[in-house]
Coordinates of C-alpha atoms in Angstrom, one line a residue:
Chain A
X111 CA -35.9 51.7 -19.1
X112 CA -37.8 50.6 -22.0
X113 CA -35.4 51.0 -25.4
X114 CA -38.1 49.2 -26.7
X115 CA -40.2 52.5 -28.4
X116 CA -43.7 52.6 -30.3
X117 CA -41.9 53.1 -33.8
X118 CA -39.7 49.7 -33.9
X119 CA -40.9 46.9 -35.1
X120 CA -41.4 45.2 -31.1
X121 CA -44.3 47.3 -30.9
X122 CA -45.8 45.4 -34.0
X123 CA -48.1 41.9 -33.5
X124 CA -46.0 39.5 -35.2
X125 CA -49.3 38.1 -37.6
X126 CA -48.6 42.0 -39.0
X127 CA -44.6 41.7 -39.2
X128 CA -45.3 38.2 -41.3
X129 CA -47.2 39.9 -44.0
X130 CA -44.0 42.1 -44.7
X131 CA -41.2 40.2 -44.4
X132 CA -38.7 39.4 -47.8
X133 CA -38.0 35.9 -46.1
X134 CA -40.1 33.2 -46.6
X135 CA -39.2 31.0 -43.4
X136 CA -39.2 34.5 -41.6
X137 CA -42.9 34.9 -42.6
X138 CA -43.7 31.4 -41.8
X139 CA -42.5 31.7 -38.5
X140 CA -43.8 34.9 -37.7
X141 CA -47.2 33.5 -38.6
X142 CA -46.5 30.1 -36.5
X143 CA -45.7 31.9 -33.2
X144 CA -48.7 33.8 -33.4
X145 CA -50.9 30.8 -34.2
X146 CA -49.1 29.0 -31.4
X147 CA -48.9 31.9 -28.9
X148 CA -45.4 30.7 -28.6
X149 CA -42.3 32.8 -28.5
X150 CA -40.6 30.0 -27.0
X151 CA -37.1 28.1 -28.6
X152 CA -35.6 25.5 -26.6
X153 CA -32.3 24.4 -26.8
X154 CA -32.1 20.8 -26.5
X155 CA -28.6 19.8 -26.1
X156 CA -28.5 15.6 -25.2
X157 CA -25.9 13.1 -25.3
X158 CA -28.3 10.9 -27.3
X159 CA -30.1 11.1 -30.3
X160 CA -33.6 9.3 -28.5
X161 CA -33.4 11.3 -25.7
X162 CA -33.7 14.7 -28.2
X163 CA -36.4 13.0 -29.8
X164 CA -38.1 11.8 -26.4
X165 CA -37.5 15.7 -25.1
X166 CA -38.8 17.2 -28.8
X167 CA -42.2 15.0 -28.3
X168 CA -42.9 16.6 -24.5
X169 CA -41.9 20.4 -25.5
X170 CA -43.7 20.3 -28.7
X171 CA -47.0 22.0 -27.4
X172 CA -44.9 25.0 -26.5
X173 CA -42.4 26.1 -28.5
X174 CA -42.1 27.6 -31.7
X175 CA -38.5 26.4 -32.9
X176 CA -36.4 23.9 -31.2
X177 CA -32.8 24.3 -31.4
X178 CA -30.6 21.7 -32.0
X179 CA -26.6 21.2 -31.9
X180 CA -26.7 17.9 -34.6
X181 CA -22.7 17.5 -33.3
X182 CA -23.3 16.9 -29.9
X183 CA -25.4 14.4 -29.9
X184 CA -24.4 10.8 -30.4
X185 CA -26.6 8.8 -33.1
X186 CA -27.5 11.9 -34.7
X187 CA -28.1 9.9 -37.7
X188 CA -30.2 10.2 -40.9
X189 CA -33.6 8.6 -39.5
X190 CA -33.5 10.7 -36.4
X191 CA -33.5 13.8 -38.8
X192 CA -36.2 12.7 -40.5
X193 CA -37.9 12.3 -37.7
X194 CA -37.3 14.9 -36.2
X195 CA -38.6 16.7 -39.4
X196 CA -41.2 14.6 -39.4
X197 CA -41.9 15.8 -35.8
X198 CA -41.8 19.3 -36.8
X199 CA -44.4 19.3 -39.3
X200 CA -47.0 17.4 -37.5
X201 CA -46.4 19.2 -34.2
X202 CA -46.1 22.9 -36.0
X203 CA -43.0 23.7 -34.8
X204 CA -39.5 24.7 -36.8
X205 CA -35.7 23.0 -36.4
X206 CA -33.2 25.8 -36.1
X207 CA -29.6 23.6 -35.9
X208 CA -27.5 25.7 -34.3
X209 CA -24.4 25.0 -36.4
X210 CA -22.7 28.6 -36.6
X211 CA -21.0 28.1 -39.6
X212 CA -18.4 30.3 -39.6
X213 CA -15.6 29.4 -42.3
X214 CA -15.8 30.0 -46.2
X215 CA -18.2 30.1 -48.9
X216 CA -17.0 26.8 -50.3
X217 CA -16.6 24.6 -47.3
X218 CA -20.1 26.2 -46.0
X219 CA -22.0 24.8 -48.5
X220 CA -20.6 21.5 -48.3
X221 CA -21.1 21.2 -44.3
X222 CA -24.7 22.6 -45.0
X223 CA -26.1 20.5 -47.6
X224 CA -23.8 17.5 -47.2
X225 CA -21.3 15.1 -45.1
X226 CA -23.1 13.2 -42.1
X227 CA -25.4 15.8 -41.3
X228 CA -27.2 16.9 -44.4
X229 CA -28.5 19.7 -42.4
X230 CA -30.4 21.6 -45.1
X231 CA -32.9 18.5 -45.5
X232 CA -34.3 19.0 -41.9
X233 CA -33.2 22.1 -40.5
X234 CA -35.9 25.4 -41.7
X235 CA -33.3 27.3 -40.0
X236 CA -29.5 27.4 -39.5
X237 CA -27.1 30.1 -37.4
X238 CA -24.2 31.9 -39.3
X239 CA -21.6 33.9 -38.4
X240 CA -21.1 36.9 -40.2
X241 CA -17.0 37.1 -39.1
X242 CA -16.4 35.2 -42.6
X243 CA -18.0 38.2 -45.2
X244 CA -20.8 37.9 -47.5
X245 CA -19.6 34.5 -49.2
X246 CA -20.9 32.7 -46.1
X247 CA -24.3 33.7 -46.6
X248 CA -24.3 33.8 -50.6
X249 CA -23.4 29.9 -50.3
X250 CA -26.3 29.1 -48.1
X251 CA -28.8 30.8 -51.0
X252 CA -26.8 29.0 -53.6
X253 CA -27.9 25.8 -51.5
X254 CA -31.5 27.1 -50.6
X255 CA -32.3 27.5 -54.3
X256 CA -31.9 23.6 -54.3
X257 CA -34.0 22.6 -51.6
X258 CA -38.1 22.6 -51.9
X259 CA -38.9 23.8 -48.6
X260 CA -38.3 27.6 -47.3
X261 CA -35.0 27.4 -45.5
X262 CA -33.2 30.3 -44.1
X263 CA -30.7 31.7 -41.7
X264 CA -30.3 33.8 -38.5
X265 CA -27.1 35.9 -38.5
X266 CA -25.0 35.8 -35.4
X267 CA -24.6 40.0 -34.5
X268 CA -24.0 39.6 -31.0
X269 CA -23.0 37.1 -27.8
X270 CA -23.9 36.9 -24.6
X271 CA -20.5 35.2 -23.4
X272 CA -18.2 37.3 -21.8
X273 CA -15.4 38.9 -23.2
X274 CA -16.8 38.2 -26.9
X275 CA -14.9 40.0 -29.6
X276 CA -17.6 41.8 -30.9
X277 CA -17.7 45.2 -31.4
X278 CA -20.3 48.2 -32.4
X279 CA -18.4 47.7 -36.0
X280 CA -18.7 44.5 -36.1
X281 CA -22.5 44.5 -35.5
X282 CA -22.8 46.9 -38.1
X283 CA -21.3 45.1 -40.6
X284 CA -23.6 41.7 -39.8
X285 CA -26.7 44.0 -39.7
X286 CA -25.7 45.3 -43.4
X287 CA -25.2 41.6 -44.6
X288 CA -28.8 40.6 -43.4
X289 CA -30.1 43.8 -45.3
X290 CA -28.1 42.4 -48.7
X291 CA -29.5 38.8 -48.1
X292 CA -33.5 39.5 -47.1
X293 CA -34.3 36.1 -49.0
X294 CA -31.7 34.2 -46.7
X295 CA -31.4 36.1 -43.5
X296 CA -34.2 35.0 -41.3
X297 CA -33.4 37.0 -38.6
X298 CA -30.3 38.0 -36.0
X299 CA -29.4 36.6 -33.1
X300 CA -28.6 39.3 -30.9
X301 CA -28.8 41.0 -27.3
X302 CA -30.6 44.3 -28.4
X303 CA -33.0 45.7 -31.2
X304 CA -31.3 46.1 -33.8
X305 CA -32.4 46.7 -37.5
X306 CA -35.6 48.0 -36.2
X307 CA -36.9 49.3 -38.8
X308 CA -37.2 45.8 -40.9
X309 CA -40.8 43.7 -39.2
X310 CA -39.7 40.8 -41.2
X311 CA -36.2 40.7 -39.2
X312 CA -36.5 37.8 -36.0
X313 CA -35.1 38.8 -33.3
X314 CA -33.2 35.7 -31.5
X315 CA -32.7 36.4 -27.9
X316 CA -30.5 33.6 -26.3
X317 CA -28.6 33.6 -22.7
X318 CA -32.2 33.6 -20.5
X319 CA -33.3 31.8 -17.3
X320 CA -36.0 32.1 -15.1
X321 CA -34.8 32.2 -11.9
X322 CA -31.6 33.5 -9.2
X323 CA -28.6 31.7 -11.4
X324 CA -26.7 34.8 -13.3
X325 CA -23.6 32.6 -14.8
X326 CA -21.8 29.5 -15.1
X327 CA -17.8 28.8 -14.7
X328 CA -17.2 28.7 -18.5
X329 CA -18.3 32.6 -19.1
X330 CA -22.4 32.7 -20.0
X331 CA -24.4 34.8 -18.7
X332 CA -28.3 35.3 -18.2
X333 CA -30.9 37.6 -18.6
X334 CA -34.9 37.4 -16.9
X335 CA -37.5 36.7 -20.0
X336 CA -39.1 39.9 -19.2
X337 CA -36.1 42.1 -19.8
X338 CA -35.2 39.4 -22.6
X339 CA -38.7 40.5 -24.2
X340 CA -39.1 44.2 -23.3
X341 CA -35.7 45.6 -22.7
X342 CA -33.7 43.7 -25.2
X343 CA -36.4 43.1 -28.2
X344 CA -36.1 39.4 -28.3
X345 CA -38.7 38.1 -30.6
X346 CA -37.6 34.4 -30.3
X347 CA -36.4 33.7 -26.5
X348 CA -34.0 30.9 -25.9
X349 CA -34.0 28.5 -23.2
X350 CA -31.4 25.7 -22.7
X351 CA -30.3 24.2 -19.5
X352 CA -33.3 26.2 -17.5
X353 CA -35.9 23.5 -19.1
X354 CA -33.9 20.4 -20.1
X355 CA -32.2 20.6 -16.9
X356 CA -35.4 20.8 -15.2
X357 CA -37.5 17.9 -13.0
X358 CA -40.1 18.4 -15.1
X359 CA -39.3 19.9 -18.5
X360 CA -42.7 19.9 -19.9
X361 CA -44.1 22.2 -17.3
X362 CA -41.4 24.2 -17.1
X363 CA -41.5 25.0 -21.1
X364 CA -44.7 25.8 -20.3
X365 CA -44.1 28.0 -17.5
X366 CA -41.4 29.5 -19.7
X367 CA -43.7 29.7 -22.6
X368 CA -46.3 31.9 -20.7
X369 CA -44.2 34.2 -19.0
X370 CA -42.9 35.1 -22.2
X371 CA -45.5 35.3 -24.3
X372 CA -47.4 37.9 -21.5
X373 CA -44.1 39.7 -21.8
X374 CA -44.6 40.2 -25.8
X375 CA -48.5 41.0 -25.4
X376 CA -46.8 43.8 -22.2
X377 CA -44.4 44.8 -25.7
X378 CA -46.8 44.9 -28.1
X379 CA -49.6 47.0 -26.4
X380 CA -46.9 49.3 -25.2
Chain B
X87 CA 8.9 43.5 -49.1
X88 CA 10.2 41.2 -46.7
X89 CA 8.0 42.1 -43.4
X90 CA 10.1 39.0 -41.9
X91 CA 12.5 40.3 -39.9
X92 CA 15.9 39.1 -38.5
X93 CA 14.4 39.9 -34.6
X94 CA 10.8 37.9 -35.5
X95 CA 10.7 33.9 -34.6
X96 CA 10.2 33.9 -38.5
X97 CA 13.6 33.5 -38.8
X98 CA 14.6 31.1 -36.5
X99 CA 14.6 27.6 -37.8
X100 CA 11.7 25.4 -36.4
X101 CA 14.2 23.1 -34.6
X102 CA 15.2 26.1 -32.1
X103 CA 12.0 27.1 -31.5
X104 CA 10.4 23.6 -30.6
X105 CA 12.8 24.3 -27.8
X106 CA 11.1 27.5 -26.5
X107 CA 7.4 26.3 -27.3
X108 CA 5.2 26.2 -23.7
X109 CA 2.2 24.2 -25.7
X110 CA 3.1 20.6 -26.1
X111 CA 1.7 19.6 -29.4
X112 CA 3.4 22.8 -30.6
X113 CA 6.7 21.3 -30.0
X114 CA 5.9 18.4 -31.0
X115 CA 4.4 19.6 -34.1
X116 CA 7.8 22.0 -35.1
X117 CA 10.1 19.4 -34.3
X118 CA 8.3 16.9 -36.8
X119 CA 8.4 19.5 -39.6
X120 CA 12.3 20.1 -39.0
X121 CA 12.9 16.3 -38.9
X122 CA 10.3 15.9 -42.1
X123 CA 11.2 18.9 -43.9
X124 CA 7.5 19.7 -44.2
X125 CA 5.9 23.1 -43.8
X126 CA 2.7 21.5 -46.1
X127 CA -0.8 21.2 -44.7
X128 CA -3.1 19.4 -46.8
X129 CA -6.6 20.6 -46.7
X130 CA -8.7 17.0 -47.2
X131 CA -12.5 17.7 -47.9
X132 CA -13.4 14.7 -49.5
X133 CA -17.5 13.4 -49.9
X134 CA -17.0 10.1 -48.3
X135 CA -14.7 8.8 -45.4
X136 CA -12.8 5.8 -47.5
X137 CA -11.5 8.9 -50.1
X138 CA -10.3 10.3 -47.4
X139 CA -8.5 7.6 -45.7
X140 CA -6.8 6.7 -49.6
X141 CA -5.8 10.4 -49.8
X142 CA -4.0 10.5 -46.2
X143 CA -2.0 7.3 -47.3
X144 CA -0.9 9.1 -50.1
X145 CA 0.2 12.6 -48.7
X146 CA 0.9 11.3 -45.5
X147 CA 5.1 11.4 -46.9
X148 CA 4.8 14.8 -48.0
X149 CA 2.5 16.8 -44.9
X150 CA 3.0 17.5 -41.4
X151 CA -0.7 18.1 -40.7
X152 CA -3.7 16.6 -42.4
X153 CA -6.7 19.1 -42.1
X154 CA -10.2 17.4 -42.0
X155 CA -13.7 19.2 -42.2
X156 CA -15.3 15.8 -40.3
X157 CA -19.0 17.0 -40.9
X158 CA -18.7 17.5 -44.7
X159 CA -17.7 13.8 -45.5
X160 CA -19.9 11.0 -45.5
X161 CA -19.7 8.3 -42.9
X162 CA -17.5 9.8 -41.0
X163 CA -17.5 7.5 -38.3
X164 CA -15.7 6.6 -35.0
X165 CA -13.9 3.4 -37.6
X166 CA -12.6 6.5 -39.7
X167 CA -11.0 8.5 -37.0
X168 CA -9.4 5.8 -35.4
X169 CA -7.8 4.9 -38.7
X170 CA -7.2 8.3 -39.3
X171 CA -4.9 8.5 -35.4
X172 CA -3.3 5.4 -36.2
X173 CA -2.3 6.4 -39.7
X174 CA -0.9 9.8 -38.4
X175 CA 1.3 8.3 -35.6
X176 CA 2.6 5.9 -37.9
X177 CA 2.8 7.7 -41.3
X178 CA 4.9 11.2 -38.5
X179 CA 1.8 13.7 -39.5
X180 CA -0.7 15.6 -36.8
X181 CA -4.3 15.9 -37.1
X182 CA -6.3 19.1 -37.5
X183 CA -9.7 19.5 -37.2
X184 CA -10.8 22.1 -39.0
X185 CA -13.8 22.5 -37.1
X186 CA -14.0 26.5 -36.7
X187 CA -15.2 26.2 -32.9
X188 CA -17.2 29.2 -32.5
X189 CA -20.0 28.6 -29.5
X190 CA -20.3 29.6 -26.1
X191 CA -17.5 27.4 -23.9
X192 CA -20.3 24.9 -22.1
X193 CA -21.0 23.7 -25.8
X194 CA -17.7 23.7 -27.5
X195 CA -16.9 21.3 -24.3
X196 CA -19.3 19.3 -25.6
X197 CA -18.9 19.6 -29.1
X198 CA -15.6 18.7 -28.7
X199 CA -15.4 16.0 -26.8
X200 CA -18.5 14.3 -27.2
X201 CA -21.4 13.8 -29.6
X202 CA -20.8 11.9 -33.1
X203 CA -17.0 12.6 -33.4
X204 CA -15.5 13.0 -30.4
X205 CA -13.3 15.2 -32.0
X206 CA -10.5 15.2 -29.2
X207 CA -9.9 11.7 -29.2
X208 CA -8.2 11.5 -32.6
X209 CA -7.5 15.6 -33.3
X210 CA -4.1 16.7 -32.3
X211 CA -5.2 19.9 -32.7
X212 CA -8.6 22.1 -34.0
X213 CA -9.3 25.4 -35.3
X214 CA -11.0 28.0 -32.6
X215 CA -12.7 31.0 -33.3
X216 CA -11.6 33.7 -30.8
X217 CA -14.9 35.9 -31.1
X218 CA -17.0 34.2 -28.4
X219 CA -14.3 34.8 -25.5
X220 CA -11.7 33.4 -23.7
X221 CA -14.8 30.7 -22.2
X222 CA -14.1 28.9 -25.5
X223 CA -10.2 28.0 -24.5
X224 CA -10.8 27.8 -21.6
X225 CA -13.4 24.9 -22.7
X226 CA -10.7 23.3 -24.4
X227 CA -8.0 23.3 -21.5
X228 CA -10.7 21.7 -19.5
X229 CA -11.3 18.7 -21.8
X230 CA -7.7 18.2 -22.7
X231 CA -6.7 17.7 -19.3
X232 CA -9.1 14.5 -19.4
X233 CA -6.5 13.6 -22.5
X234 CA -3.3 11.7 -22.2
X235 CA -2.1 12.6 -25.5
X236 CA -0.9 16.2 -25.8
X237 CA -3.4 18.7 -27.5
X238 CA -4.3 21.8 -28.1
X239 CA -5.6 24.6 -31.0
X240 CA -5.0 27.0 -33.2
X241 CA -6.9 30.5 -32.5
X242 CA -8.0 32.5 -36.2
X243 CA -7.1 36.0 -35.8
X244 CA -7.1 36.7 -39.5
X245 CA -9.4 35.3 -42.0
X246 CA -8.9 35.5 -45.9
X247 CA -12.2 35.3 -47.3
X248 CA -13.3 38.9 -49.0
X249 CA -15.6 41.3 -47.1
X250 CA -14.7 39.4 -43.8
X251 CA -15.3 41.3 -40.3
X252 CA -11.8 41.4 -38.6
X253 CA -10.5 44.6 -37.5
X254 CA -7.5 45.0 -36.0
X255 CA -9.1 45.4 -32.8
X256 CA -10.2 41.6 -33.6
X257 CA -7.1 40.6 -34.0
X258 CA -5.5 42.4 -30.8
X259 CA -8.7 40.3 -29.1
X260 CA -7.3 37.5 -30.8
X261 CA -3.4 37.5 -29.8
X262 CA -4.0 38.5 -26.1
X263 CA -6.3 35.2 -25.8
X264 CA -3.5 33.4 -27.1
X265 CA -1.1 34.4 -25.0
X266 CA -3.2 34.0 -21.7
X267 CA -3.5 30.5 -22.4
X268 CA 0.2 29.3 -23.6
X269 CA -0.5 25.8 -22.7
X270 CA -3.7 25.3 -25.2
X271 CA -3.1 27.5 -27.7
X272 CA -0.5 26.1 -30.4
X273 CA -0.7 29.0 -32.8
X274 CA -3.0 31.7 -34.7
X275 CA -4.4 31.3 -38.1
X276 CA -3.7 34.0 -40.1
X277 CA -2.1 36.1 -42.8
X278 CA 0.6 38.1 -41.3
X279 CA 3.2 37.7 -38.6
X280 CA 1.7 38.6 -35.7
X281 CA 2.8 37.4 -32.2
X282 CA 6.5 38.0 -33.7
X283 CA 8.0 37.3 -30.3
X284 CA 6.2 34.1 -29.7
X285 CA 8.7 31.1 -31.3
X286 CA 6.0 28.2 -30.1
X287 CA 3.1 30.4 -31.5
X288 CA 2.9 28.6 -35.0
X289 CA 1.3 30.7 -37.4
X290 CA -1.0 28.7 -39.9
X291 CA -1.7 29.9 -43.2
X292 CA -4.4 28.9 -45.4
X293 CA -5.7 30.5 -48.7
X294 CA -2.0 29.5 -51.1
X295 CA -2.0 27.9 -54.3
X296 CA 0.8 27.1 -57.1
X297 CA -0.5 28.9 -60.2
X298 CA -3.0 31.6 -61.7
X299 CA -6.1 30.8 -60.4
X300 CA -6.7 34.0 -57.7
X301 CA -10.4 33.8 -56.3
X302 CA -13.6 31.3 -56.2
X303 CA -17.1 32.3 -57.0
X304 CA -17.4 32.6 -53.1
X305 CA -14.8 35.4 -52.3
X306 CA -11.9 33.0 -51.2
X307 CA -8.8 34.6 -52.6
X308 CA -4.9 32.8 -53.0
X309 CA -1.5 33.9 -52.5
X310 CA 1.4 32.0 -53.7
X311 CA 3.5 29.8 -51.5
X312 CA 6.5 32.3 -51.9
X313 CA 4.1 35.2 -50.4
X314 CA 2.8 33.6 -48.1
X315 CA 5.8 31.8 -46.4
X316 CA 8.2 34.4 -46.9
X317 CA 5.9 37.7 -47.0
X318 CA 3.3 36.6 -44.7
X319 CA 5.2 34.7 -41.8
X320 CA 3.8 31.4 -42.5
X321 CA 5.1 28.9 -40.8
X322 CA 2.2 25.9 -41.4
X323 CA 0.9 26.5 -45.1
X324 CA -2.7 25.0 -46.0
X325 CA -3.6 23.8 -48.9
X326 CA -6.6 22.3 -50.3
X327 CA -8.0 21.9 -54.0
X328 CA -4.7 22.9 -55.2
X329 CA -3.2 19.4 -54.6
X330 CA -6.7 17.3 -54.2
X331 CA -8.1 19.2 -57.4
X332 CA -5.0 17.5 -58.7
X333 CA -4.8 15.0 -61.2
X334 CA -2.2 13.4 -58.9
X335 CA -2.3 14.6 -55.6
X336 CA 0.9 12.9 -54.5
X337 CA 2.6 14.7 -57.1
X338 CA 1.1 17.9 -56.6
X339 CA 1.7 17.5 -52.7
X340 CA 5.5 16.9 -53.4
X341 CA 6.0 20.1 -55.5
X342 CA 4.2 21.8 -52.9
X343 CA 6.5 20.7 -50.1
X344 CA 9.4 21.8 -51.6
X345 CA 8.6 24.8 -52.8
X346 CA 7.3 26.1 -49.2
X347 CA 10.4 24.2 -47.9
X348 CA 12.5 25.6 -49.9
X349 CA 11.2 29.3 -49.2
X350 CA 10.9 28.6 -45.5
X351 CA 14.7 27.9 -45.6
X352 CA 15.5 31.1 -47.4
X353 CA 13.2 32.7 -44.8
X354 CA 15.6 31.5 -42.2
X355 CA 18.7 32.5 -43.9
X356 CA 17.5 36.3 -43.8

């Protein structure tokens, strides 16, 4: 089953998606992964702030965002951001923190832009819930409009963990907030193709693993890269534990970053 | 309209229903408001951590919880939080970290526990977004049985900012996670009585404030403290720029307690 046909966008080279997408970062991005032949994100979630930067170094080559969880790690201080930014730019990669705001307007646009984290300073990209209405993502443009450097957002639409609250409505109404925000919303982060029709749209594609392990104890569930790719339209594949955890992290983001991109060159010519 | 009936647990006093609570920091936490007379929740989002501290000193007579947003203030470090847990014990107030949990449950249990806050060290209690599953409790039961001190969280089943995504389905979703896990879960944030049968579900109740003032810029909307004690069920009433927007917050704090004290005890006498 290929729900994947030849008039969504996952039929389109991405170099051709970047020239019509309304979000600056998007386009970026877009243009990045093809340049880099990456469609690889990896989550790297450490317990210390040297180690992310250590692990950031080594998967540099490969991926095209790396996703961070600034609250989880211990030292996540101001000079680690920086370099990590730093990092970034030299290395052509982006910094997607994978905050999922998810309260009010207000309080959004404080976490965002200030407190310990500063997270707009470093981060291209952040993820948002949509569960909080349009004031969520209208404070992140009010802070974006400050900050020099393209920034934008990837809407949360669906999850992979099981017996998640979210319905066919409810992925409606986060698909028409990304359509009202095409400045802000980067992309969606999401389990199927969904706003086909917009090229400049990411798909984010979490919850896959190489491999024979399906699930964990605390609900999560994964998916193959190929049927991330082909059968679910994931433009942007995230990998967590599969490559951190691994011996040698390095040469498995590279594995991972192969098998995936032969995947989106299989989509593309389909 | 008084939607709080005589058969709801909105009606009996918080003293009676400490006794009936199976989630220890929720009998803890409706025993202290009976012997404080305080139904107030101060919402502190304060730029930098020594504010913050100065502002707890000052409510701490008037509030039975203190609500912190930990990544919006400035060097918010392990110092602050420990001042913050000593402060409380002594000063009869809980902790709530507003934190809006909202990731898969193998991240919340590190989010929680670990990284730059260590949130359930010095939290009595923190806010949880039900949409990614029952893995997200379950995450939480998990770490607090690795805590002495009693703790647990408040599930949001209803949010008040405008255009927001919860459906009564949502909310169903919501109510059934918090009743599978009676230990953890301490209460439901929201804006209407809703697990009426429940006495140790405490229902917090944000988005109230004394005066005309009716919506921000970023689609958060108000109800009076009247409305929403004696209308709406609230038990636990939040409040945040109302009484730090104040020109004396201690003053403002101690109007506020009485006036939701007061209608909380003509809630009871219905």
């Amino acid at each position: 089953i290929y729900p994947v046909v030849k008039t969504s966008k996952a039929t389109i080279p991405f170099e051709t998606r970047a020239q019509q997408a309304p979000c600056e970062v998007s386009k970026l991005l877009l243009k990045l992964m093809a340049r880099k032949k990456s469609n690889l994100c990896v989550a790297v979630d450490v317990d210390q702030a040297n180690d992310l930067i250590d692990l950031a170094k080594l998967l540099a080559p490969h991926i095209c965002i790396l996703k961070t969880h600034a609250d989880l790690t211990k030292n996540f201080t101001g000079e680690i951001s920086r370099q990590l930014h730093a990092l970034a730019k030299q290395a052509d990669f982006m910094v997607l923190e994978d905050r999922k705001f998810a309260d009010i307007g207000n309080t959004v646009a404080k976490q965002y832009s200030g407190g310990c984290f500063e997270v707009s300073r470093w981060a291209d990209l952040v993820t948002v819930h949509s569960l909080p209405g349009d004031g969520i993502v209208k404070a992140l443009e009010e802070e974006n409009a400050k900050i020099e450097e393209p920034r934008g957002c990837f809407l949360l639409a669906e999850m992979s963990s099981e017996g998640n609250l979210i319905t066919t409505e409810y992925i409606k109404g986060s698909t028409q907030m990304a359509s009202k925000f095409p400045k802000t919303v980067a992309g969606l982060v999401c389990q199927s193709l969904l706003l086909a029709d917009q090229p400049g749209i990411v798909q984010l594609t979490p919850g896959v693993r190489r491999g024979e392990i399906k699930e964990d104890s605390l609900g999560q569930r994964w998916v193959t890269p190929e049927e991330a790719v082909i059968e679910k339209g994931g433009d942007v594949i995230v990998v967590g534990r599969g490559i951190t955890g691994a011996k040698c992290p390095e040469k498995e983001a590279k594995l991972y970053q192969e098998e995936l991109w032969a995947a989106y060159e299989k989509r593309i010519a389909i």
